[in-house]
mmCIF file of C-alpha atoms in Angstrom:
data_model
loop_
_atom_site.group_PDB
_atom_site.id
_atom_site.type_symbol
_atom_site.label_atom_id
_atom_site.label_comp_id
_atom_site.label_asym_id
_atom_site.label_seq_id
_atom_site.Cartn_x
_atom_site.Cartn_y
_atom_site.Cartn_z
ATOM 1 C CA MET A 1 -18.461 17.678 8.763
ATOM 2 C CA THR A 2 -20.617 21.014 8.466
ATOM 3 C CA SER A 3 -19.461 24.318 8.286
ATOM 4 C CA MET A 4 -18.875 25.652 11.700
ATOM 5 C CA SER A 5 -19.424 29.380 10.457
ATOM 6 C CA ALA A 6 -19.645 31.130 6.658
ATOM 7 C CA VAL A 7 -19.619 34.288 5.358
ATOM 8 C CA SER A 8 -22.654 35.052 2.440
ATOM 9 C CA PRO A 9 -21.036 35.215 -0.970
ATOM 10 C CA PRO A 10 -20.649 38.245 -2.902
ATOM 11 C CA ALA A 11 -22.950 39.077 -5.796
ATOM 12 C CA LEU A 12 -22.036 37.343 -8.890
ATOM 13 C CA ALA A 13 -19.952 39.433 -11.116
ATOM 14 C CA GLN A 14 -20.803 40.409 -14.866
ATOM 15 C CA ALA A 15 -16.952 39.850 -16.088
ATOM 16 C CA LEU A 16 -15.211 36.824 -15.897
ATOM 17 C CA PRO A 17 -12.975 36.330 -12.781
ATOM 18 C CA THR A 18 -9.677 37.718 -12.595
ATOM 19 C CA PRO A 19 -6.551 35.131 -12.763
ATOM 20 C CA TRP A 20 -4.118 35.122 -9.818
ATOM 21 C CA GLY A 21 -1.308 36.971 -10.527
ATOM 22 C CA ASP A 22 2.332 37.124 -9.270
ATOM 23 C CA ASP A 23 1.083 39.786 -6.751
ATOM 24 C CA ASP A 24 0.310 39.065 -3.189
ATOM 25 C CA GLU A 25 -3.134 38.511 -2.532
ATOM 26 C CA THR A 26 -5.761 39.843 0.098
ATOM 27 C CA LEU A 27 -8.085 37.034 0.840
ATOM 28 C CA ARG A 28 -11.128 36.683 3.418
ATOM 29 C CA CYS A 29 -11.837 33.755 5.501
ATOM 30 C CA VAL A 30 -15.037 32.852 4.436
ATOM 31 C CA ALA A 31 -15.907 29.442 6.449
ATOM 32 C CA VAL A 32 -14.247 27.337 9.077
ATOM 33 C CA ARG A 33 -14.743 23.740 9.266
ATOM 34 C CA GLN A 34 -14.034 21.104 11.883
ATOM 35 C CA GLU A 35 -12.288 18.090 10.453
ATOM 36 C CA THR A 36 -11.164 16.585 13.569
ATOM 37 C CA ALA A 37 -10.697 17.460 17.230
ATOM 38 C CA ASP A 38 -7.503 19.094 16.253
ATOM 39 C CA VAL A 39 -7.862 19.827 12.709
ATOM 40 C CA ARG A 40 -9.937 22.442 10.876
ATOM 41 C CA THR A 41 -10.078 23.823 7.105
ATOM 42 C CA PHE A 42 -9.947 27.402 6.449
ATOM 43 C CA VAL A 43 -11.848 28.438 3.300
ATOM 44 C CA LEU A 44 -10.383 31.518 1.881
ATOM 45 C CA ARG A 45 -11.843 33.920 -1.087
ATOM 46 C CA SER A 46 -11.221 37.239 -2.571
ATOM 47 C CA ASP A 47 -13.659 39.912 -2.000
ATOM 48 C CA SER A 48 -13.377 40.419 -5.748
ATOM 49 C CA PRO A 49 -13.882 37.350 -8.283
ATOM 50 C CA ARG A 50 -10.693 35.562 -8.422
ATOM 51 C CA SER A 51 -9.678 32.445 -10.566
ATOM 52 C CA HIS A 52 -6.794 31.099 -8.465
ATOM 53 C CA ARG A 53 -4.919 28.917 -10.734
ATOM 54 C CA TYR A 54 -2.444 26.635 -9.150
ATOM 55 C CA ARG A 55 -1.148 23.082 -9.503
ATOM 56 C CA PRO A 56 -2.705 20.484 -6.942
ATOM 57 C CA GLY A 57 -0.133 20.231 -4.084
ATOM 58 C CA GLN A 58 1.641 23.555 -3.980
ATOM 59 C CA PHE A 59 1.347 25.748 -0.923
ATOM 60 C CA ILE A 60 0.755 29.245 -0.363
ATOM 61 C CA THR A 61 2.330 31.674 2.285
ATOM 62 C CA LEU A 62 0.563 33.469 5.005
ATOM 63 C CA ALA A 63 1.854 36.961 6.189
ATOM 64 C CA LEU A 64 0.714 37.570 9.759
ATOM 65 C CA ASP A 65 1.035 39.725 12.721
ATOM 66 C CA ILE A 66 0.867 38.024 15.950
ATOM 67 C CA GLY A 67 1.530 39.681 19.164
ATOM 68 C CA GLY A 68 2.808 42.405 17.079
ATOM 69 C CA GLU A 69 5.611 40.430 15.338
ATOM 70 C CA PRO A 70 5.534 39.909 11.368
ATOM 71 C CA VAL A 71 5.279 36.067 10.703
ATOM 72 C CA ARG A 72 5.205 34.393 7.455
ATOM 73 C CA ARG A 73 3.865 30.705 7.382
ATOM 74 C CA CYS A 74 3.605 28.157 4.443
ATOM 75 C CA TYR A 75 0.578 25.979 4.272
ATOM 76 C CA THR A 76 -0.279 23.649 1.756
ATOM 77 C CA LEU A 77 -3.864 23.900 -0.396
ATOM 78 C CA SER A 78 -5.966 21.328 0.302
ATOM 79 C CA SER A 79 -8.420 22.770 -2.360
ATOM 80 C CA THR A 80 -8.099 21.705 -6.033
ATOM 81 C CA PRO A 81 -7.446 24.430 -9.001
ATOM 82 C CA THR A 82 -10.628 22.546 -10.332
ATOM 83 C CA ARG A 83 -12.672 24.559 -8.251
ATOM 84 C CA PRO A 84 -10.955 28.228 -8.533
ATOM 85 C CA ASP A 85 -12.871 30.579 -6.833
ATOM 86 C CA ALA A 86 -12.201 29.712 -3.404
ATOM 87 C CA LEU A 87 -8.679 28.454 -1.232
ATOM 88 C CA SER A 88 -8.518 26.296 1.424
ATOM 89 C CA ILE A 89 -5.745 24.798 3.810
ATOM 90 C CA THR A 90 -6.301 22.546 6.519
ATOM 91 C CA VAL A 91 -4.388 23.032 9.773
ATOM 92 C CA LYS A 92 -3.603 20.766 12.386
ATOM 93 C CA ARG A 93 -3.050 22.530 16.000
ATOM 94 C CA VAL A 94 0.372 21.925 16.939
ATOM 95 C CA PRO A 95 1.359 22.160 20.898
ATOM 96 C CA GLY A 96 3.230 25.257 20.995
ATOM 97 C CA GLY A 97 3.072 25.837 17.377
ATOM 98 C CA VAL A 98 2.795 29.718 16.964
ATOM 99 C CA VAL A 99 0.894 30.163 13.900
ATOM 100 C CA SER A 100 -1.039 26.863 14.105
ATOM 101 C CA ASN A 101 -2.629 28.008 17.280
ATOM 102 C CA TRP A 102 -3.402 31.359 16.184
ATOM 103 C CA LEU A 103 -5.312 30.117 13.380
ATOM 104 C CA HIS A 104 -7.034 27.791 15.756
ATOM 105 C CA ASP A 105 -8.011 30.218 18.208
ATOM 106 C CA HIS A 106 -8.458 33.536 16.165
ATOM 107 C CA LEU A 107 -9.202 33.166 12.333
ATOM 108 C CA GLN A 108 -12.741 33.233 12.066
ATOM 109 C CA PRO A 109 -15.046 34.009 8.986
ATOM 110 C CA GLY A 110 -15.002 37.786 7.911
ATOM 111 C CA MET A 111 -11.282 38.309 8.851
ATOM 112 C CA VAL A 112 -8.412 39.130 6.025
ATOM 113 C CA LEU A 113 -5.295 37.497 5.570
ATOM 114 C CA ASN A 114 -2.557 38.535 3.486
ATOM 115 C CA VAL A 115 -1.227 35.885 1.391
ATOM 116 C CA ALA A 116 1.522 35.002 -1.447
ATOM 117 C CA GLY A 117 1.792 32.303 -3.476
ATOM 118 C CA PRO A 118 1.342 29.543 -5.013
ATOM 119 C CA ALA A 119 4.745 27.806 -5.013
ATOM 120 C CA GLY A 120 6.104 24.391 -4.488
ATOM 121 C CA ALA A 121 7.265 21.426 -6.929
ATOM 122 C CA PHE A 122 5.471 18.853 -4.961
ATOM 123 C CA THR A 123 2.828 17.816 -7.755
ATOM 124 C CA ALA A 124 1.589 15.049 -9.446
ATOM 125 C CA PHE A 125 0.615 17.480 -12.675
ATOM 126 C CA ASP A 126 2.544 19.220 -15.162
ATOM 127 C CA ALA A 127 2.073 23.010 -15.751
ATOM 128 C CA ASP A 128 -0.641 22.156 -18.402
ATOM 129 C CA GLY A 129 -3.029 20.682 -15.384
ATOM 130 C CA ARG A 130 -2.369 16.936 -17.023
ATOM 131 C CA LEU A 131 -0.888 14.142 -15.153
ATOM 132 C CA ALA A 132 2.680 14.161 -15.306
ATOM 133 C CA SER A 133 3.019 10.659 -15.781
ATOM 134 C CA THR A 134 1.026 7.506 -16.974
ATOM 135 C CA ALA A 135 2.560 5.672 -14.145
ATOM 136 C CA PRO A 136 0.024 4.120 -11.675
ATOM 137 C CA LEU A 137 0.267 6.417 -8.411
ATOM 138 C CA LEU A 138 0.684 5.310 -4.698
ATOM 139 C CA MET A 139 -0.021 8.436 -2.286
ATOM 140 C CA LEU A 140 0.983 7.999 1.062
ATOM 141 C CA SER A 141 0.165 10.243 3.945
ATOM 142 C CA GLY A 142 0.521 10.672 7.827
ATOM 143 C CA GLY A 143 -1.686 12.912 10.035
ATOM 144 C CA SER A 144 -2.013 16.449 8.484
ATOM 145 C CA GLY A 145 0.125 15.733 5.410
ATOM 146 C CA ILE A 146 -3.062 14.561 3.752
ATOM 147 C CA THR A 147 -3.561 17.922 2.711
ATOM 148 C CA PRO A 148 -1.335 18.045 -0.854
ATOM 149 C CA LEU A 149 -2.270 14.992 -1.574
ATOM 150 C CA MET A 150 -6.022 15.415 -1.112
ATOM 151 C CA SER A 151 -5.339 18.451 -3.220
ATOM 152 C CA MET A 152 -4.182 16.200 -6.006
ATOM 153 C CA ALA A 153 -7.099 13.466 -5.472
ATOM 154 C CA ARG A 154 -9.856 16.111 -5.564
ATOM 155 C CA ALA A 155 -8.427 17.071 -8.978
ATOM 156 C CA LEU A 156 -8.455 13.616 -10.278
ATOM 157 C CA HIS A 157 -12.035 13.126 -9.084
ATOM 158 C CA ASP A 158 -13.257 16.679 -10.385
ATOM 159 C CA LEU A 159 -11.619 15.966 -13.732
ATOM 160 C CA ALA A 160 -12.770 12.270 -13.923
ATOM 161 C CA ILE A 161 -9.241 11.425 -14.689
ATOM 162 C CA ASP A 162 -9.328 7.571 -14.552
ATOM 163 C CA ALA A 163 -5.885 7.182 -12.707
ATOM 164 C CA ASP A 164 -4.687 3.875 -11.124
ATOM 165 C CA VAL A 165 -4.281 5.467 -7.699
ATOM 166 C CA GLN A 166 -3.602 3.727 -4.140
ATOM 167 C CA PHE A 167 -4.153 6.302 -1.405
ATOM 168 C CA VAL A 168 -2.756 5.137 2.117
ATOM 169 C CA HIS A 169 -3.528 7.314 4.717
ATOM 170 C CA ALA A 170 -1.869 6.432 8.488
ATOM 171 C CA ALA A 171 -3.403 8.164 11.730
ATOM 172 C CA ARG A 172 -3.367 7.798 15.257
ATOM 173 C CA THR A 173 -6.983 6.570 15.468
ATOM 174 C CA PRO A 174 -10.094 6.276 13.279
ATOM 175 C CA SER A 175 -11.403 9.607 14.820
ATOM 176 C CA ASP A 176 -8.032 11.382 13.310
ATOM 177 C CA VAL A 177 -8.844 10.153 10.112
ATOM 178 C CA ILE A 178 -9.211 14.040 7.873
ATOM 179 C CA PHE A 179 -11.400 13.957 5.011
ATOM 180 C CA ALA A 180 -12.266 9.897 5.828
ATOM 181 C CA GLU A 181 -16.156 10.576 4.521
ATOM 182 C CA GLU A 182 -14.809 12.411 1.294
ATOM 183 C CA LEU A 183 -12.030 9.717 0.383
ATOM 184 C CA ALA A 184 -14.483 6.915 0.542
ATOM 185 C CA LEU A 185 -16.748 8.734 -1.942
ATOM 186 C CA MET A 186 -14.083 9.391 -4.416
ATOM 187 C CA ALA A 187 -13.284 5.556 -4.326
ATOM 188 C CA ARG A 188 -17.206 4.815 -4.808
ATOM 189 C CA ASN A 189 -16.798 7.116 -7.632
ATOM 190 C CA GLN A 190 -13.817 5.970 -9.230
ATOM 191 C CA PRO A 191 -13.493 2.469 -10.016
ATOM 192 C CA ARG A 192 -9.341 2.724 -9.950
ATOM 193 C CA PHE A 193 -8.848 5.128 -6.772
ATOM 194 C CA ARG A 194 -8.765 2.739 -4.038
ATOM 195 C CA HIS A 195 -8.286 3.956 -0.190
ATOM 196 C CA SER A 196 -7.010 2.835 2.638
ATOM 197 C CA VAL A 197 -6.527 3.475 6.228
ATOM 198 C CA VAL A 198 -3.828 2.282 8.903
ATOM 199 C CA CYS A 199 -4.391 3.395 12.421
ATOM 200 C CA GLU A 200 -1.829 3.293 15.642
ATOM 201 C CA GLN A 201 -5.119 2.396 17.909
ATOM 202 C CA ARG A 202 -8.552 1.588 17.785
ATOM 203 C CA GLY A 203 -9.474 4.310 20.109
ATOM 204 C CA SER A 204 -13.153 5.102 20.916
ATOM 205 C CA SER A 205 -14.113 3.838 17.526
ATOM 206 C CA ALA A 206 -15.563 0.089 18.317
ATOM 207 C CA MET A 207 -16.414 -0.445 14.562
ATOM 208 C CA TYR A 208 -13.431 0.330 13.087
ATOM 209 C CA ALA A 209 -12.588 -2.856 10.731
ATOM 210 C CA GLY A 210 -9.421 -1.386 9.111
ATOM 211 C CA ALA A 211 -5.691 -1.706 9.707
ATOM 212 C CA LEU A 212 -4.095 -1.591 13.158
ATOM 213 C CA GLY A 213 -0.928 -0.620 14.046
ATOM 214 C CA ARG A 214 1.904 1.384 12.445
ATOM 215 C CA LEU A 215 2.696 1.020 8.374
ATOM 216 C CA SER A 216 5.077 -1.699 7.952
ATOM 217 C CA LEU A 217 6.391 -3.628 4.960
ATOM 218 C CA PRO A 218 4.407 -6.446 5.239
ATOM 219 C CA LEU A 219 0.985 -4.299 5.769
ATOM 220 C CA LEU A 220 2.357 -1.770 2.908
ATOM 221 C CA GLN A 221 2.884 -4.881 0.665
ATOM 222 C CA ALA A 222 -0.484 -6.456 1.405
ATOM 223 C CA LEU A 223 -2.275 -3.086 1.075
ATOM 224 C CA VAL A 224 -0.293 -2.356 -2.180
ATOM 225 C CA PRO A 225 0.693 -5.705 -4.102
ATOM 226 C CA ASP A 226 2.398 -3.782 -7.290
ATOM 227 C CA LEU A 227 4.177 -1.356 -4.977
ATOM 228 C CA LEU A 228 7.167 -1.538 -7.063
ATOM 229 C CA SER A 229 5.639 -0.255 -10.082
ATOM 230 C CA ARG A 230 3.968 2.861 -8.788
ATOM 231 C CA ASP A 231 5.173 6.519 -8.856
ATOM 232 C CA VAL A 232 5.302 7.266 -5.068
ATOM 233 C CA TYR A 233 4.027 10.831 -3.319
ATOM 234 C CA CYS A 234 4.379 10.896 0.258
ATOM 235 C CA CYS A 235 3.716 13.483 3.072
ATOM 236 C CA GLY A 236 3.444 13.555 6.937
ATOM 237 C CA PRO A 237 5.812 14.235 9.978
ATOM 238 C CA ALA A 238 9.559 13.626 9.118
ATOM 239 C CA PRO A 239 9.742 10.299 11.178
ATOM 240 C CA PHE A 240 7.076 9.074 9.066
ATOM 241 C CA MET A 241 8.524 9.877 5.909
ATOM 242 C CA ALA A 242 11.792 8.369 6.930
ATOM 243 C CA ALA A 243 10.097 5.153 7.735
ATOM 244 C CA VAL A 244 8.334 5.389 4.305
ATOM 245 C CA ARG A 245 11.986 5.690 2.575
ATOM 246 C CA ALA A 246 13.635 2.837 4.940
ATOM 247 C CA LEU A 247 10.788 0.594 3.584
ATOM 248 C CA LEU A 248 10.927 1.410 -0.042
ATOM 249 C CA GLN A 249 14.543 1.032 -0.108
ATOM 250 C CA ALA A 250 14.389 -2.208 1.577
ATOM 251 C CA VAL A 251 12.162 -3.795 -1.272
ATOM 252 C CA GLY A 252 14.631 -2.133 -3.605
ATOM 253 C CA TYR A 253 12.325 0.651 -4.863
ATOM 254 C CA ASP A 254 13.931 2.934 -7.377
ATOM 255 C CA MET A 255 13.607 6.017 -4.922
ATOM 256 C CA ALA A 256 14.020 8.151 -8.296
ATOM 257 C CA ARG A 257 10.435 7.864 -8.345
ATOM 258 C CA TYR A 258 9.570 8.659 -4.892
ATOM 259 C CA ARG A 259 8.888 12.173 -3.872
ATOM 260 C CA GLU A 260 8.112 13.932 -0.669
ATOM 261 C CA GLU A 261 6.689 17.139 0.773
ATOM 262 C CA SER A 262 9.347 17.661 3.109
ATOM 263 C CA PHE A 263 9.390 21.065 4.993
ATOM 264 C CA SER A 264 7.861 21.480 8.505
ATOM 265 C CA PHE A 265 7.594 24.977 9.968
ATOM 266 C CA GLU A 266 6.488 24.705 13.470
ATOM 267 C CA SER A 267 9.350 23.233 14.777
ATOM 268 C CA ALA A 268 12.088 23.998 12.463
ATOM 269 C CA ALA A 269 15.444 25.654 13.856
ATOM 270 C CA PRO A 270 18.524 26.927 12.278
ATOM 271 C CA ALA A 271 21.491 24.294 12.182
ATOM 272 C CA ASP A 272 24.360 24.342 14.783
ATOM 273 C CA ALA A 273 25.928 27.542 13.639
ATOM 274 C CA ALA A 274 29.235 25.990 15.196
ATOM 275 C CA ALA A 275 29.211 23.086 13.186
ATOM 276 C CA ASP A 276 28.692 24.920 10.067
ATOM 277 C CA VAL A 277 32.208 25.797 9.065
ATOM 278 C CA ALA A 278 34.751 23.148 8.825
ATOM 279 C CA THR A 279 38.074 23.928 10.295
ATOM 280 C CA PRO A 280 40.877 24.111 7.903
ATOM 281 C CA ALA A 281 43.012 20.772 8.111
ATOM 282 C CA ASP A 282 46.093 23.138 6.881
ATOM 283 C CA ALA A 283 47.132 25.645 9.659
ATOM 284 C CA SER A 284 47.934 28.064 7.047
ATOM 285 C CA THR A 285 44.480 27.993 5.302
ATOM 286 C CA THR A 286 42.166 31.006 6.293
ATOM 287 C CA VAL A 287 38.803 31.157 6.250
ATOM 288 C CA ALA A 288 37.125 34.343 5.234
ATOM 289 C CA HIS A 289 35.180 36.215 7.233
ATOM 290 C CA PHE A 290 32.854 39.294 6.449
ATOM 291 C CA ALA A 291 31.023 42.049 8.304
ATOM 292 C CA VAL A 292 27.161 41.823 8.505
ATOM 293 C CA HIS A 293 25.793 45.603 9.556
ATOM 294 C CA LEU A 294 22.185 45.907 10.746
ATOM 295 C CA LYS A 295 21.714 49.342 9.720
ATOM 296 C CA LYS A 296 18.316 50.162 11.663
ATOM 297 C CA ARG A 297 19.299 48.128 14.629
ATOM 298 C CA GLY A 298 23.235 49.153 14.614
ATOM 299 C CA ASP A 299 24.426 46.013 15.260
ATOM 300 C CA GLN A 300 27.130 43.989 13.546
ATOM 301 C CA PHE A 301 28.431 40.670 13.429
ATOM 302 C CA GLU A 302 30.860 38.419 11.578
ATOM 303 C CA CYS A 303 29.925 35.611 8.989
ATOM 304 C CA ALA A 304 32.184 33.158 7.847
ATOM 305 C CA ALA A 305 32.120 31.896 4.024
ATOM 306 C CA GLY A 306 30.253 29.028 3.889
ATOM 307 C CA GLN A 307 28.256 30.310 7.007
ATOM 308 C CA THR A 308 24.712 31.137 6.160
ATOM 309 C CA VAL A 309 23.733 34.806 7.306
ATOM 310 C CA LEU A 310 20.919 33.378 9.872
ATOM 311 C CA GLN A 311 23.591 30.619 11.363
ATOM 312 C CA ALA A 312 26.043 33.636 12.202
ATOM 313 C CA ALA A 313 23.448 35.894 13.253
ATOM 314 C CA THR A 314 22.131 33.352 15.787
ATOM 315 C CA ALA A 315 25.853 32.571 16.963
ATOM 316 C CA ALA A 316 26.192 36.259 17.838
ATOM 317 C CA GLY A 317 23.186 36.389 19.848
ATOM 318 C CA LEU A 318 21.187 38.178 17.390
ATOM 319 C CA ARG A 319 17.171 37.210 16.941
ATOM 320 C CA LEU A 320 15.980 37.339 13.365
ATOM 321 C CA PRO A 321 12.850 36.083 11.998
ATOM 322 C CA PHE A 322 12.715 32.576 10.672
ATOM 323 C CA SER A 323 10.902 29.304 10.267
ATOM 324 C CA CYS A 324 11.895 26.757 7.425
ATOM 325 C CA SER A 325 15.346 27.423 7.619
ATOM 326 C CA ASN A 326 15.711 25.838 4.045
ATOM 327 C CA GLY A 327 14.496 28.944 1.671
ATOM 328 C CA VAL A 328 10.985 27.891 1.371
ATOM 329 C CA CYS A 329 8.780 29.683 3.409
ATOM 330 C CA GLY A 330 10.065 33.393 2.772
ATOM 331 C CA THR A 331 9.441 34.206 6.780
ATOM 332 C CA CYS A 332 13.259 35.664 6.993
ATOM 333 C CA ARG A 333 13.260 37.492 3.890
ATOM 334 C CA THR A 334 15.598 40.901 4.465
ATOM 335 C CA HIS A 335 16.029 43.739 2.011
ATOM 336 C CA LYS A 336 20.140 43.782 1.118
ATOM 337 C CA LEU A 337 21.312 47.429 1.031
ATOM 338 C CA SER A 338 24.668 46.623 -0.094
ATOM 339 C CA GLY A 339 26.727 43.529 -0.951
ATOM 340 C CA GLU A 340 26.596 40.171 -2.415
ATOM 341 C CA VAL A 341 25.472 36.404 -1.342
ATOM 342 C CA ASP A 342 24.985 33.137 -2.665
ATOM 343 C CA MET A 343 21.584 32.111 -2.227
ATOM 344 C CA LYS A 344 20.373 29.129 -2.839
ATOM 345 C CA GLN A 345 16.442 29.271 -2.067
ATOM 346 C CA ASN A 346 13.832 26.665 -2.459
ATOM 347 C CA GLY A 347 10.715 29.113 -3.815
ATOM 348 C CA GLY A 348 10.563 31.574 -1.028
ATOM 349 C CA LEU A 349 11.033 34.380 -2.986
ATOM 350 C CA ARG A 350 9.950 35.239 -6.387
ATOM 351 C CA PRO A 351 12.315 36.642 -9.128
ATOM 352 C CA ARG A 352 10.937 40.014 -9.232
ATOM 353 C CA GLU A 353 11.473 40.172 -5.246
ATOM 354 C CA VAL A 354 15.359 38.898 -6.038
ATOM 355 C CA ALA A 355 15.538 41.662 -8.682
ATOM 356 C CA GLN A 356 14.659 43.972 -6.125
ATOM 357 C CA GLY A 357 17.404 43.302 -3.575
ATOM 358 C CA TRP A 358 15.663 41.021 -1.153
ATOM 359 C CA PHE A 359 17.332 37.616 -0.194
ATOM 360 C CA LEU A 360 16.690 34.669 2.437
ATOM 361 C CA PRO A 361 19.544 34.779 4.853
ATOM 362 C CA CYS A 362 18.427 31.027 6.060
ATOM 363 C CA CYS A 363 20.059 29.973 2.703
ATOM 364 C CA SER A 364 22.468 32.752 1.762
ATOM 365 C CA THR A 365 26.069 32.789 2.510
ATOM 366 C CA PRO A 366 28.156 35.831 2.173
ATOM 367 C CA LEU A 367 30.108 36.813 -0.936
ATOM 368 C CA THR A 368 30.987 40.261 0.473
ATOM 369 C CA ASP A 369 30.386 42.792 3.277
ATOM 370 C CA LEU A 370 26.740 43.130 3.602
ATOM 371 C CA VAL A 371 24.576 46.189 4.911
ATOM 372 C CA LEU A 372 20.910 45.041 5.877
ATOM 373 C CA ASP A 373 17.627 46.612 6.141
ATOM 374 C CA ARG A 374 16.951 46.072 9.707
#
C-alpha cells in the first residue's frame, strides 16, 4: 500500500546514530499506511538519529493520554531491526478498543509519542541476532497476529538467511490479508520461504484461488506435510491460538517446540476477585489480610494473602488503571511508598524501575501492609 501521508526526513547526521538505550524514548509519527480496511501501520522515528536495536517479534509500550487518562498499551513491532532507523507498529481497529481507535482516529504524521521498550521473548532469534535453532520453522498467524511473525520474516529476508520457513496466515477474506504483496515477494526471493493463505470466505475477491474455510488439521497437514519436524511460532486471537494448540496436540506434536504470543490488551480484564483465594478446608485456618492505603486518594482496602492488589481493589469498588492483567504491559504500574509484595511480572517493569519502588498491582500479592502513591 502507498503511504497516506509522511513527514520529510531530517538532514543526515555527521555522527553515527545513538543506540536505543534503556530509557523511554520520544518518537515522532512520520508516516501512516493503510494496510487493509481496518488495519494501519504507523511508522515512528526519533528526531535525533537513533539506531533501534531489538529482536524481531518484540513489542514496545506506548504511554498515551486519552481523554485525560494515562493509558499504556503494548504493540508488537512489525518492523525489523535490520532497518534500525525507524520503527513501525501495525494496528487493527478493535470495536470498542480505546487505544486502537484513538490511534486510527488521531495519530498523524508529526505527532509525538512516549515509548518504552523493547521487551518480550517471542522471537526465533537469539540475543546476537542469529536464528536460535537450525530446525525448520512454521509461522502461523491469524489476523493482526501477523505482526511479530512479519518482523521475523523481514529480518530473514533482509539478512538473506536461507531458512526453511512455512508461513501460514489465516484471515476472514482475501481483502483482510495483511502484507499480502510483501509476503509474496519474500516467497519469490527466497526458495525455501513458502507462504500460504487460508480465508474463511471469498468475500468480493472472485479471483482468489487459495484455501477457503477455517484452518483445520487436514488443511494444515496438506499445507505443511512435515509439520511434526518444525518449530512452531503462533500469534493471533486467543480462539485461533487455542485451535492451533488443539490441532498440534491431536497429531502428537512436541509442544515443547511450540511458542505463542499470548497477550491481548483491548479486551483484558482482571480475574474474578471472589475466586482468587480458596476457602480453607480447615475452619481453624485463617487467611492473612493486609491493609492497602492509597495515599493521594485517601482510600484503603483489604487484600488477602494470595490475592493480587488489583483484584482486591476491584472487589472493593476502586478503579485502578490496568490493561493486560498479567504483568506484561506496565499499564498498572504504581509507586510503592512502603511495604513488600511478591511480584510475578512478565517484563512490564525494568529492573531499575523495580529498584526504585515501582510494582505492578495486577501480578503482585502483598506480604505486608502497603502504602501506595495513588
